Coordinates of C-alpha atoms in Angstrom, one line a residue:
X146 CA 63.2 -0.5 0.0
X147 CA 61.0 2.8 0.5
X148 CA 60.8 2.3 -3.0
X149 CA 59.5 -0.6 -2.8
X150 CA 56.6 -0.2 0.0
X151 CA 55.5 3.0 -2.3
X152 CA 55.1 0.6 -5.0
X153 CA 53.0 -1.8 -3.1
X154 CA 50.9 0.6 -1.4
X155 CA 49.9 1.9 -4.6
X156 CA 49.3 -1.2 -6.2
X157 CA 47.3 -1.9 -3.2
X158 CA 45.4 1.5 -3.4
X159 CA 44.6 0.6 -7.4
X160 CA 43.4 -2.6 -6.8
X161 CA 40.9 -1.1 -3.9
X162 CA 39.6 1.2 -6.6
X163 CA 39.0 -1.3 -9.1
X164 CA 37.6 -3.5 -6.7
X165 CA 34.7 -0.5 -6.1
X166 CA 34.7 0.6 -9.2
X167 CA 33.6 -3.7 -10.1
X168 CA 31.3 -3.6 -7.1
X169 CA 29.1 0.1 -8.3
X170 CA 29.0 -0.8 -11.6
X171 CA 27.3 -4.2 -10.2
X172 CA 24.9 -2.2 -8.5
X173 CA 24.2 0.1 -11.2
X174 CA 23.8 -2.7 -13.4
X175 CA 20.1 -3.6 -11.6
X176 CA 17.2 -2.1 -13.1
X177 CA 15.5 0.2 -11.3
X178 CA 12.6 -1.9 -10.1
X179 CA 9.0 0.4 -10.7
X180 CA 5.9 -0.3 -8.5
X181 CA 2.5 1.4 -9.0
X182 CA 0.7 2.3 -6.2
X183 CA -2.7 4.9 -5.2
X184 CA -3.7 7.3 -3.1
X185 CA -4.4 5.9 0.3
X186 CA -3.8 8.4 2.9
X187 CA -1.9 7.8 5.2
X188 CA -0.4 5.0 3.6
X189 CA 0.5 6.2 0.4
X190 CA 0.4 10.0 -0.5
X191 CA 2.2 11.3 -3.1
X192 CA 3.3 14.9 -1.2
X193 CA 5.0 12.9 1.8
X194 CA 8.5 11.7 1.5
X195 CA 9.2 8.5 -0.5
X196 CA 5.3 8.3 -1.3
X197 CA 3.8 8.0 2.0
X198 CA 4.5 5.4 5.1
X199 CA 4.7 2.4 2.9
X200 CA 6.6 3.3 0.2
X201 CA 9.6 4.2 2.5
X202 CA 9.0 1.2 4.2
X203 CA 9.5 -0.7 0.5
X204 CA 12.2 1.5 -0.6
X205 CA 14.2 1.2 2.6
X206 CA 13.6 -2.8 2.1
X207 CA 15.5 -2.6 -1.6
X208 CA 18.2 -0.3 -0.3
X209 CA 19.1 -3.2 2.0
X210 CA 19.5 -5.0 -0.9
X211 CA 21.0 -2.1 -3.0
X212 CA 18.6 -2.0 -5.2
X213 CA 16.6 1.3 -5.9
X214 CA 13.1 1.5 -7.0
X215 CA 10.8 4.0 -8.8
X216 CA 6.9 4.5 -7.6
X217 CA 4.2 5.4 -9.8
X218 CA 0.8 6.5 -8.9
X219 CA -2.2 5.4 -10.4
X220 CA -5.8 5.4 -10.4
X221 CA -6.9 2.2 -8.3
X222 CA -8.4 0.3 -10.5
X223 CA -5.3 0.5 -13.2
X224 CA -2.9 -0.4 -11.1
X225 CA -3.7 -4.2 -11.2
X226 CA -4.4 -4.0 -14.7
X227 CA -1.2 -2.4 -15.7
X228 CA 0.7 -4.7 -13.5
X229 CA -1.0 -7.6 -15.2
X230 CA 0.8 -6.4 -18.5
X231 CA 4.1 -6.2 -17.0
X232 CA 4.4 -2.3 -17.4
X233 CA 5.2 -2.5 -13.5
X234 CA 6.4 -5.3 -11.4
X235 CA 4.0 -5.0 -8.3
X236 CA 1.2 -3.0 -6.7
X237 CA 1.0 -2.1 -3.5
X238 CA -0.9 -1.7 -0.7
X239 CA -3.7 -4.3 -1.4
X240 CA -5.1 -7.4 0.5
X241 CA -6.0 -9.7 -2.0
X242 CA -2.8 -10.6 -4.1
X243 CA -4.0 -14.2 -4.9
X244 CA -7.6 -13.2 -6.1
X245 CA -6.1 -11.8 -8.7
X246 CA -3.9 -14.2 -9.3
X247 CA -0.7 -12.2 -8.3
X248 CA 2.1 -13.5 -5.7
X249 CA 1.9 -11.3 -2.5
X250 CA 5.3 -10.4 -0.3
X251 CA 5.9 -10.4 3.1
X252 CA 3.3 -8.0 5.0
X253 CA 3.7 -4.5 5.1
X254 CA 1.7 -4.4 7.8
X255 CA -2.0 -4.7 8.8
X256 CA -5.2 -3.2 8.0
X257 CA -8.7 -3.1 9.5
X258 CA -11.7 -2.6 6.8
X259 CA -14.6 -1.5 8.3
X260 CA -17.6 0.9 7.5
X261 CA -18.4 4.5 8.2
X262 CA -21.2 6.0 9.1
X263 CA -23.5 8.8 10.6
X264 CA -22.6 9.4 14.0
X265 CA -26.6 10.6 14.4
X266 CA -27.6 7.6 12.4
X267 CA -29.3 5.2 15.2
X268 CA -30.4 2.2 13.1
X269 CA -28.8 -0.8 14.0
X270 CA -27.2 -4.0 12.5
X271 CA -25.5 -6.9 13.9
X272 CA -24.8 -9.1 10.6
X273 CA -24.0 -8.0 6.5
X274 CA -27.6 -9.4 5.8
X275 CA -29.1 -6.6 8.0
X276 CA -28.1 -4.0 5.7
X277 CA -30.5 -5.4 3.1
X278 CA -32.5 -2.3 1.0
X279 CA -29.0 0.1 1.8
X280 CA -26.9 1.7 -0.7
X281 CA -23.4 1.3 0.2
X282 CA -20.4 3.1 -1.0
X283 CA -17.1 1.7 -2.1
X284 CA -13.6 2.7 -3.8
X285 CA -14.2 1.5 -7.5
X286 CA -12.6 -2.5 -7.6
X287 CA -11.6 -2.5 -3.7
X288 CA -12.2 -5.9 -2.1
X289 CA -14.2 -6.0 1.2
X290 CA -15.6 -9.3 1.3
X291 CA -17.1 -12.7 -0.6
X292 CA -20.1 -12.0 1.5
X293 CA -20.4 -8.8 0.6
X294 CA -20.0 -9.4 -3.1
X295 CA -22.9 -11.7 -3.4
X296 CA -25.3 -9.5 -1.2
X297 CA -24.5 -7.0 -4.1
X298 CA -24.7 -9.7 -7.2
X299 CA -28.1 -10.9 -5.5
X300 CA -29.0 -7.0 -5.0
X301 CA -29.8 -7.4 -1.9
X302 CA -27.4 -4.1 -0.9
X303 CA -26.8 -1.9 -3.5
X304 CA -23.2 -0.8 -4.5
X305 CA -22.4 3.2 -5.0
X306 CA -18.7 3.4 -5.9
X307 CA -16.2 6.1 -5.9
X308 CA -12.7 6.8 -7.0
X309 CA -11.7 7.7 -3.4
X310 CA -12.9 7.5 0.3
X311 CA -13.1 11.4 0.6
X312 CA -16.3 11.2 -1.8
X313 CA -17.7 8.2 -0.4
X314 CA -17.5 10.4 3.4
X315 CA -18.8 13.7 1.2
X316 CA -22.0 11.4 -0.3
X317 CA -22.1 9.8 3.3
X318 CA -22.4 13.2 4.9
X319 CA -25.1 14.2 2.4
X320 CA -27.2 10.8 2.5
X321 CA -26.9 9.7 -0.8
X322 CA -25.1 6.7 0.8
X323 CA -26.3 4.7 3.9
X324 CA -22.7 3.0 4.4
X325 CA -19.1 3.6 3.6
X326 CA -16.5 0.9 3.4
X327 CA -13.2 2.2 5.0
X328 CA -9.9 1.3 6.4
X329 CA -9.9 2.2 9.6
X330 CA -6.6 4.4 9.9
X331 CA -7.5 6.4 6.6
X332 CA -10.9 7.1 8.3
X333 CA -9.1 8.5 10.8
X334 CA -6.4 10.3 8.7
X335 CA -9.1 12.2 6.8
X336 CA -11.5 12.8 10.0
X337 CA -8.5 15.1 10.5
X338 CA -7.7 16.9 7.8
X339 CA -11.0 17.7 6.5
X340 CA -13.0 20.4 8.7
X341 CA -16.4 19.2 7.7
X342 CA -16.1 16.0 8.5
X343 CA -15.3 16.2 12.4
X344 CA -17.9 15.1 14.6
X345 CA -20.2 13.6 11.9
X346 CA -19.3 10.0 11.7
X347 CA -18.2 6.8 13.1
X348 CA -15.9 3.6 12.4
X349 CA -18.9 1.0 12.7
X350 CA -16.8 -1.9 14.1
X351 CA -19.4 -4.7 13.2
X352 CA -18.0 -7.1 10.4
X353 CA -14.7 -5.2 10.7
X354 CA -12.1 -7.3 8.8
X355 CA -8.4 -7.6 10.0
X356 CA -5.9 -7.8 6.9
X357 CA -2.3 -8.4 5.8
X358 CA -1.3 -5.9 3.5
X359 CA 1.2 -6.5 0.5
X360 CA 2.5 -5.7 -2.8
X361 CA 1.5 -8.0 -5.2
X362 CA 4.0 -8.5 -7.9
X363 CA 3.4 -10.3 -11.4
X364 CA 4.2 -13.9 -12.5
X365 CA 6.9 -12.4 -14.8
X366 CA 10.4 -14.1 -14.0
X367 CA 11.4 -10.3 -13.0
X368 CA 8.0 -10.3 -10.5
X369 CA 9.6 -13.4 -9.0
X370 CA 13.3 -12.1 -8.9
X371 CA 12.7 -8.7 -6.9
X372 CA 9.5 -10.4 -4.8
X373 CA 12.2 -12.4 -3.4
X374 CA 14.8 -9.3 -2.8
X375 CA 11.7 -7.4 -1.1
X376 CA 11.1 -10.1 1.3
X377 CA 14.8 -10.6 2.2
X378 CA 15.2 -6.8 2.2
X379 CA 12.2 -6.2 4.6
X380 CA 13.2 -9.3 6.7
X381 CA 16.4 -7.0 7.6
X382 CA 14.2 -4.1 9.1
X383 CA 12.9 -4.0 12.5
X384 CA 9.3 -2.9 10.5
X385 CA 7.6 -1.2 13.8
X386 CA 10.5 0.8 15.1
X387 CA 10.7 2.4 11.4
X388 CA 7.1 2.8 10.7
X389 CA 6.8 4.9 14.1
X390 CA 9.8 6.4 13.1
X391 CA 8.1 8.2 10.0
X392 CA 5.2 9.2 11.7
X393 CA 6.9 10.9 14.3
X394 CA 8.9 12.8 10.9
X395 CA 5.9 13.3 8.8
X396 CA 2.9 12.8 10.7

């Protein structure tokens, strides 16, 4: 009889093993989904853990769904093109997933895109037309506005654009621009970091724009498939409680 229950236990303990053995090996079997992103301090930075506040956020949304995922940073203006030709699945963080005709995900979170500007600079504006005759800087391909693309196509502002904000604040400091378009928190983010920048600007709140931000993936049937994990994945996460979570960590 002892016999017996020995026997069954150990069937019992086999079984258990193949049974996780089955279920890894399922897991394993997903590709590791990869996702190109840019420097955005403090949103995405390549030194901070997992790639910066949203790319935990993203990863933590895939391990809900045990899938793991590879980042890749990129200049700004490749990442859309490179996700275009399938090399990556999605992009992230970016507004305007549909302009491009992309599918966007759930929202990371949200986004104010303002300007910057000399904190002893008095003129002032009330409307995008007002800034006729200025130069305005701009991260190369970054979105603000319609308006604001046909003032620039009619010339009515001109465009100055830049790989990254930290040169459009070093030609803003030096006034070889009049303007800078920023998001507000990486304004703030690099207003404390950088020495020679305290005290010498402000976020100009006029024509602010409040955004979603996403990931865009492609139209591929894979860019459909793990779109679809991500949002499920995210919808698991209580977002705000994690995002303060990292800052207090890393911030």
């Amino acid at each position: 009889m002892k016999f017996l229950i020995y026997l069954a236990f150990k069937l019992w303990l086999f079984s258990l093993l193949i049974f996780s053995f089955l279920i890894k090996k399922a897991y394993s079997s997903e590709p590791t989904v990869k996702l190109a992103t840019s420097t955005w301090s403090p949103y995405t930075l390549e030194e901070l853990p997992d790639s910066g506040l949203l790319g935990a956020l993203i990863k933590e949304a895939y391990k809900k769904e045990k899938i793991k995922i590879e980042i890749i940073f990129l200049p700004s203006a490749r990442a859309p093109i490179e996700t275009k030709k399938e090399v990556y699945l999605g992009y992230f963080p970016t507004y305007d997933c549909e302009l491009n005709d992309f599918q966007k995900s759930f929202p990371l979170g949200k986004s104010t895109m303002g300007f910057a500007k000399l904190a002893k600079n008095k003129w002032n504006w009330s409307k995008l037309a007002d800034l006729s005759g200025k130069t305005i800087g701009n991260v190369r391909d970054r979105f603000f506005s319609k308006e604001f693309n046909s003032l620039i196509e009619s010339k009515t502002i001109s465009l100055e654009e830049s790989n990254n904000d930290t040169t459009n604040l070093t030609k803003l400091l030096h006034a070889r621009i009049d303007l800078a378009v920023i998001e507000k928190n990486i304004f703030e983010y690099l207003i404390s970091i950088n020495p020679e920048f305290k005290n010498q600007f402000v976020f100009e709140t006029k024509n602010s724009i409040n955004r979603n931000l996403y990931i865009c993936f492609n139209k591929s049937n894979d860019g459909k498939k793990y779109l679809n994990i991500f949002n499920s994945g995210l919808a698991k996460i209580d977002k705000d409680n994690f995002i303060f979570q990292y800052i207090m960590l890393n911030y």
